[in-house]
Amino acid sequence: MPRKLLKYKNYDIHSITTATPDGRKNANIAMWVMQTAMGGKMLCVALDKTDYTLELVKKSGIVNINLLSEEQTRLIAKLGRQSGREVDKFKNLPYALDERGCPYLTEAVGYVQGRVTGYADGGDHELVICEVLKQLVLHPDKPVMTHHFLREKGLVRG
Ligand SMILES: Cc1cc2nc3c(=O)[nH]c(=O)nc-3n(C[C@H](O)[C@H](O)[C@H](O)COP(=O)(O)O)c2cc1C
């Protein structure tokens, strides 16, 4: 039994993708994502201050928030345990570009197109606040990947 209350909470698993005007792009794994306005108009994502994803988001101002399916467990290591500063994460990654040139993951349940409207200090993470431009469902029948699912599979600890 976990001793800390916050360990009881479950989270959906996402990949945040972005692309800068100078042609750089990246994808990570992020579970700290939540809606912040009625009608699905805004959401926020907590991004690690030291990661490449936040560096690029600050330059691009655009993101796609891809909701992962349980079939995408190989992406945990590929996108969530190494940095785009060191490897090209888009090699052997099924993706396409939206009309803004921002990547999205074609095997995900779907993705939200976001435009960054502000930032707030979240400690070691930055809260990235986004206006929701569009919500696109790609695979409505795929089960959503969650943190508890990854824990049961032994793919994450804690
Ligand atoms: C299950 C899981 C959940 C994660 N959740 C977050 C998160 O909410 N926010 C975040 O910034 N990083 C999160 N990470 C860590 C990043 O995905 C990881 O540091 C990644 O290597 C960053 O890559 P980058 O330097 O290319 O941005 C998570 C990783 C895993 C495996």
mmCIF file of C-alpha atoms and ligand atoms in Angstrom:
data_model
loop_
_atom_site.group_PDB
_atom_site.id
_atom_site.type_symbol
_atom_site.label_atom_id
_atom_site.label_comp_id
_atom_site.label_asym_id
_atom_site.label_seq_id
_atom_site.Cartn_x
_atom_site.Cartn_y
_atom_site.Cartn_z
ATOM 1 C CA MET A 1 0.000 0.000 0.000
ATOM 2 C CA PRO A 2 1.530 3.393 -0.972
ATOM 3 C CA ARG A 3 2.207 5.682 2.002
ATOM 4 C CA LYS A 4 1.753 8.930 0.119
ATOM 5 C CA LEU A 5 -1.765 10.004 -0.832
ATOM 6 C CA LEU A 6 -0.842 11.408 -4.245
ATOM 7 C CA LYS A 7 0.402 7.949 -5.266
ATOM 8 C CA TYR A 8 -3.265 6.819 -5.240
ATOM 9 C CA LYS A 9 -4.117 9.169 -8.098
ATOM 10 C CA ASN A 10 -4.243 7.848 -11.633
ATOM 11 C CA TYR A 11 -3.292 9.815 -14.764
ATOM 12 C CA ASP A 12 -3.784 9.371 -18.479
ATOM 13 C CA ILE A 13 -0.566 9.177 -20.459
ATOM 14 C CA HIS A 14 0.148 11.639 -23.262
ATOM 15 C CA SER A 15 2.910 12.641 -25.601
ATOM 16 C CA ILE A 16 3.471 16.360 -26.076
ATOM 17 C CA THR A 17 4.693 17.124 -29.576
ATOM 18 C CA THR A 18 5.896 20.448 -30.931
ATOM 19 C CA ALA A 19 7.791 21.994 -33.848
ATOM 20 C CA THR A 20 9.682 25.286 -34.012
ATOM 21 C CA PRO A 21 9.783 27.752 -36.912
ATOM 22 C CA ASP A 22 13.483 26.847 -37.461
ATOM 23 C CA GLY A 23 12.562 23.206 -38.187
ATOM 24 C CA ARG A 24 13.211 21.432 -34.882
ATOM 25 C CA LYS A 25 10.631 19.052 -33.468
ATOM 26 C CA ASN A 26 10.265 16.860 -30.412
ATOM 27 C CA ALA A 27 7.994 14.459 -28.530
ATOM 28 C CA ASN A 28 7.989 13.459 -24.848
ATOM 29 C CA ILE A 29 5.788 11.502 -22.433
ATOM 30 C CA ALA A 30 3.616 13.567 -20.057
ATOM 31 C CA MET A 31 1.007 12.519 -17.532
ATOM 32 C CA TRP A 32 0.445 15.852 -15.785
ATOM 33 C CA VAL A 33 -2.160 17.281 -18.155
ATOM 34 C CA MET A 34 -5.545 18.719 -17.166
ATOM 35 C CA GLN A 35 -8.466 20.679 -18.550
ATOM 36 C CA THR A 36 -8.720 24.124 -16.933
ATOM 37 C CA ALA A 37 -11.826 25.695 -18.494
ATOM 38 C CA MET A 38 -15.445 24.695 -19.145
ATOM 39 C CA GLY A 39 -16.259 23.294 -22.561
ATOM 40 C CA GLY A 40 -12.746 21.977 -23.113
ATOM 41 C CA LYS A 41 -11.498 25.418 -24.156
ATOM 42 C CA MET A 42 -8.243 25.461 -22.169
ATOM 43 C CA LEU A 43 -5.858 22.983 -20.637
ATOM 44 C CA CYS A 44 -2.475 22.967 -18.977
ATOM 45 C CA VAL A 45 0.524 20.681 -19.170
ATOM 46 C CA ALA A 46 3.320 20.484 -16.584
ATOM 47 C CA LEU A 47 6.656 20.336 -18.434
ATOM 48 C CA ASP A 48 10.004 19.668 -16.763
ATOM 49 C CA LYS A 49 12.025 22.892 -16.778
ATOM 50 C CA THR A 50 15.207 21.120 -17.881
ATOM 51 C CA ASP A 51 13.714 19.086 -20.761
ATOM 52 C CA TYR A 52 14.069 19.734 -24.474
ATOM 53 C CA THR A 53 10.285 19.709 -24.923
ATOM 54 C CA LEU A 54 9.812 22.866 -22.828
ATOM 55 C CA GLU A 55 12.772 24.537 -24.567
ATOM 56 C CA LEU A 56 11.109 23.990 -27.954
ATOM 57 C CA VAL A 57 7.579 24.841 -26.763
ATOM 58 C CA LYS A 58 8.886 28.224 -25.565
ATOM 59 C CA LYS A 59 10.161 28.873 -29.110
ATOM 60 C CA SER A 60 7.161 27.477 -31.009
ATOM 61 C CA GLY A 61 4.144 28.429 -28.873
ATOM 62 C CA ILE A 62 2.287 25.405 -30.292
ATOM 63 C CA VAL A 63 1.737 21.835 -29.099
ATOM 64 C CA ASN A 64 -0.208 18.731 -29.863
ATOM 65 C CA ILE A 65 -1.296 16.785 -26.800
ATOM 66 C CA ASN A 66 -1.531 13.164 -27.969
ATOM 67 C CA LEU A 67 -3.589 10.815 -25.791
ATOM 68 C CA LEU A 68 -1.772 7.463 -25.917
ATOM 69 C CA SER A 69 -3.392 4.041 -26.199
ATOM 70 C CA GLU A 70 -2.399 0.904 -24.283
ATOM 71 C CA GLU A 71 -0.840 -0.446 -27.504
ATOM 72 C CA GLN A 72 1.846 2.243 -27.443
ATOM 73 C CA THR A 73 3.874 1.062 -24.444
ATOM 74 C CA ARG A 74 7.123 1.001 -26.459
ATOM 75 C CA LEU A 75 6.907 4.811 -26.571
ATOM 76 C CA ILE A 76 7.513 5.078 -22.814
ATOM 77 C CA ALA A 77 11.212 4.293 -23.217
ATOM 78 C CA LYS A 78 11.559 5.912 -26.644
ATOM 79 C CA LEU A 79 9.943 9.268 -25.811
ATOM 80 C CA GLY A 80 9.988 9.362 -22.013
ATOM 81 C CA ARG A 81 13.402 8.080 -20.982
ATOM 82 C CA GLN A 82 15.756 9.856 -23.380
ATOM 83 C CA SER A 83 16.036 13.417 -24.636
ATOM 84 C CA GLY A 84 15.457 14.795 -28.097
ATOM 85 C CA ARG A 85 18.690 16.729 -27.507
ATOM 86 C CA GLU A 86 20.546 13.415 -27.932
ATOM 87 C CA VAL A 87 18.394 11.330 -30.301
ATOM 88 C CA ASP A 88 15.956 11.818 -33.161
ATOM 89 C CA LYS A 89 12.792 10.458 -31.568
ATOM 90 C CA PHE A 90 10.908 10.615 -34.886
ATOM 91 C CA LYS A 91 12.943 7.791 -36.415
ATOM 92 C CA ASN A 92 10.586 4.757 -36.606
ATOM 93 C CA LEU A 93 7.806 6.768 -34.963
ATOM 94 C CA PRO A 94 4.409 6.763 -36.736
ATOM 95 C CA TYR A 95 3.497 10.461 -37.031
ATOM 96 C CA ALA A 96 2.122 13.082 -39.388
ATOM 97 C CA LEU A 97 2.148 16.879 -39.462
ATOM 98 C CA ASP A 98 -0.932 19.006 -38.877
ATOM 99 C CA GLU A 99 -1.687 22.124 -40.937
ATOM 100 C CA ARG A 100 0.659 24.136 -38.656
ATOM 101 C CA GLY A 101 3.544 21.720 -39.280
ATOM 102 C CA CYS A 102 3.259 20.373 -35.746
ATOM 103 C CA PRO A 103 3.651 16.579 -35.433
ATOM 104 C CA TYR A 104 0.964 14.280 -34.034
ATOM 105 C CA LEU A 105 1.115 10.555 -33.351
ATOM 106 C CA THR A 106 -1.062 8.680 -35.820
ATOM 107 C CA GLU A 107 -1.500 5.600 -33.583
ATOM 108 C CA ALA A 108 -2.711 7.574 -30.551
ATOM 109 C CA VAL A 109 -6.364 7.636 -29.469
ATOM 110 C CA GLY A 110 -6.348 11.228 -30.704
ATOM 111 C CA TYR A 111 -4.820 14.627 -30.070
ATOM 112 C CA VAL A 112 -5.635 18.155 -28.990
ATOM 113 C CA GLN A 113 -4.140 21.046 -30.915
ATOM 114 C CA GLY A 114 -2.993 23.664 -28.431
ATOM 115 C CA ARG A 115 -1.774 27.253 -28.659
ATOM 116 C CA VAL A 116 0.264 28.418 -25.670
ATOM 117 C CA THR A 117 -1.289 31.411 -23.910
ATOM 118 C CA GLY A 118 0.830 31.568 -20.756
ATOM 119 C CA TYR A 119 3.141 29.956 -18.238
ATOM 120 C CA ALA A 120 3.104 29.522 -14.469
ATOM 121 C CA ASP A 121 5.807 28.327 -12.109
ATOM 122 C CA GLY A 122 5.048 24.793 -10.938
ATOM 123 C CA GLY A 123 8.259 24.090 -9.013
ATOM 124 C CA ASP A 124 10.595 21.866 -11.031
ATOM 125 C CA HIS A 125 7.972 21.879 -13.825
ATOM 126 C CA GLU A 126 6.552 24.825 -15.742
ATOM 127 C CA LEU A 127 2.765 24.908 -16.191
ATOM 128 C CA VAL A 128 2.120 25.518 -19.868
ATOM 129 C CA ILE A 129 -1.372 26.934 -20.358
ATOM 130 C CA CYS A 130 -2.942 26.311 -23.748
ATOM 131 C CA GLU A 131 -5.998 27.336 -25.678
ATOM 132 C CA VAL A 132 -7.601 24.277 -27.285
ATOM 133 C CA LEU A 133 -7.876 24.914 -31.021
ATOM 134 C CA LYS A 134 -9.189 21.499 -32.092
ATOM 135 C CA GLN A 135 -9.824 18.047 -30.665
ATOM 136 C CA LEU A 136 -9.287 15.162 -33.073
ATOM 137 C CA VAL A 137 -10.243 11.540 -32.373
ATOM 138 C CA LEU A 138 -8.224 9.091 -34.496
ATOM 139 C CA HIS A 139 -8.933 5.676 -32.916
ATOM 140 C CA PRO A 140 -12.090 5.860 -30.791
ATOM 141 C CA ASP A 141 -12.027 2.191 -29.746
ATOM 142 C CA LYS A 142 -8.445 1.990 -28.497
ATOM 143 C CA PRO A 143 -8.133 1.859 -24.694
ATOM 144 C CA VAL A 144 -6.451 4.906 -23.135
ATOM 145 C CA MET A 145 -3.061 4.277 -21.530
ATOM 146 C CA THR A 146 -2.955 5.193 -17.827
ATOM 147 C CA HIS A 147 -0.273 5.358 -15.171
ATOM 148 C CA HIS A 148 -1.916 2.505 -13.219
ATOM 149 C CA PHE A 149 -1.834 0.368 -16.396
ATOM 150 C CA LEU A 150 1.905 1.061 -16.777
ATOM 151 C CA ARG A 151 2.463 0.210 -13.112
ATOM 152 C CA GLU A 152 0.595 -3.113 -13.496
ATOM 153 C CA LYS A 153 2.771 -3.922 -16.532
ATOM 154 C CA GLY A 154 5.901 -3.091 -14.522
ATOM 155 C CA LEU A 155 6.821 -0.286 -16.926
ATOM 156 C CA VAL A 156 6.902 2.419 -14.226
ATOM 157 C CA ARG A 157 7.573 2.344 -10.521
ATOM 158 C CA GLY A 158 5.953 4.315 -7.691
HETATM 159 C C1 LIG B 1 5.126 7.696 -17.282
HETATM 160 C C2 LIG B 1 5.873 8.999 -17.489
HETATM 161 C C3 LIG B 1 5.241 10.212 -17.221
HETATM 162 C C4 LIG B 1 5.913 11.436 -17.412
HETATM 163 N N1 LIG B 1 5.254 12.613 -17.169
HETATM 164 C C5 LIG B 1 5.877 13.792 -17.435
HETATM 165 C C6 LIG B 1 5.171 15.025 -17.294
HETATM 166 O O1 LIG B 1 3.997 15.078 -16.912
HETATM 167 N N2 LIG B 1 5.841 16.166 -17.626
HETATM 168 C C7 LIG B 1 7.138 16.154 -18.062
HETATM 169 O O2 LIG B 1 7.690 17.225 -18.359
HETATM 170 N N3 LIG B 1 7.836 15.006 -18.182
HETATM 171 C C8 LIG B 1 7.214 13.830 -17.903
HETATM 172 N N4 LIG B 1 7.901 12.656 -18.070
HETATM 173 C C9 LIG B 1 9.340 12.696 -18.363
HETATM 174 C C10 LIG B 1 9.718 13.068 -19.795
HETATM 175 O O3 LIG B 1 8.908 12.397 -20.745
HETATM 176 C C11 LIG B 1 11.201 12.704 -19.994
HETATM 177 O O4 LIG B 1 11.998 13.490 -19.111
HETATM 178 C C12 LIG B 1 11.688 12.832 -21.425
HETATM 179 O O5 LIG B 1 12.889 12.097 -21.557
HETATM 180 C C13 LIG B 1 11.906 14.278 -21.845
HETATM 181 O O6 LIG B 1 12.463 14.298 -23.125
HETATM 182 P P1 LIG B 1 12.929 15.648 -23.858
HETATM 183 O O7 LIG B 1 14.206 16.130 -23.191
HETATM 184 O O8 LIG B 1 13.155 15.200 -25.271
HETATM 185 O O9 LIG B 1 11.837 16.645 -23.673
HETATM 186 C C14 LIG B 1 7.248 11.432 -17.891
HETATM 187 C C15 LIG B 1 7.883 10.211 -18.180
HETATM 188 C C16 LIG B 1 7.208 9.006 -17.994
HETATM 189 C C17 LIG B 1 7.909 7.707 -18.329
#
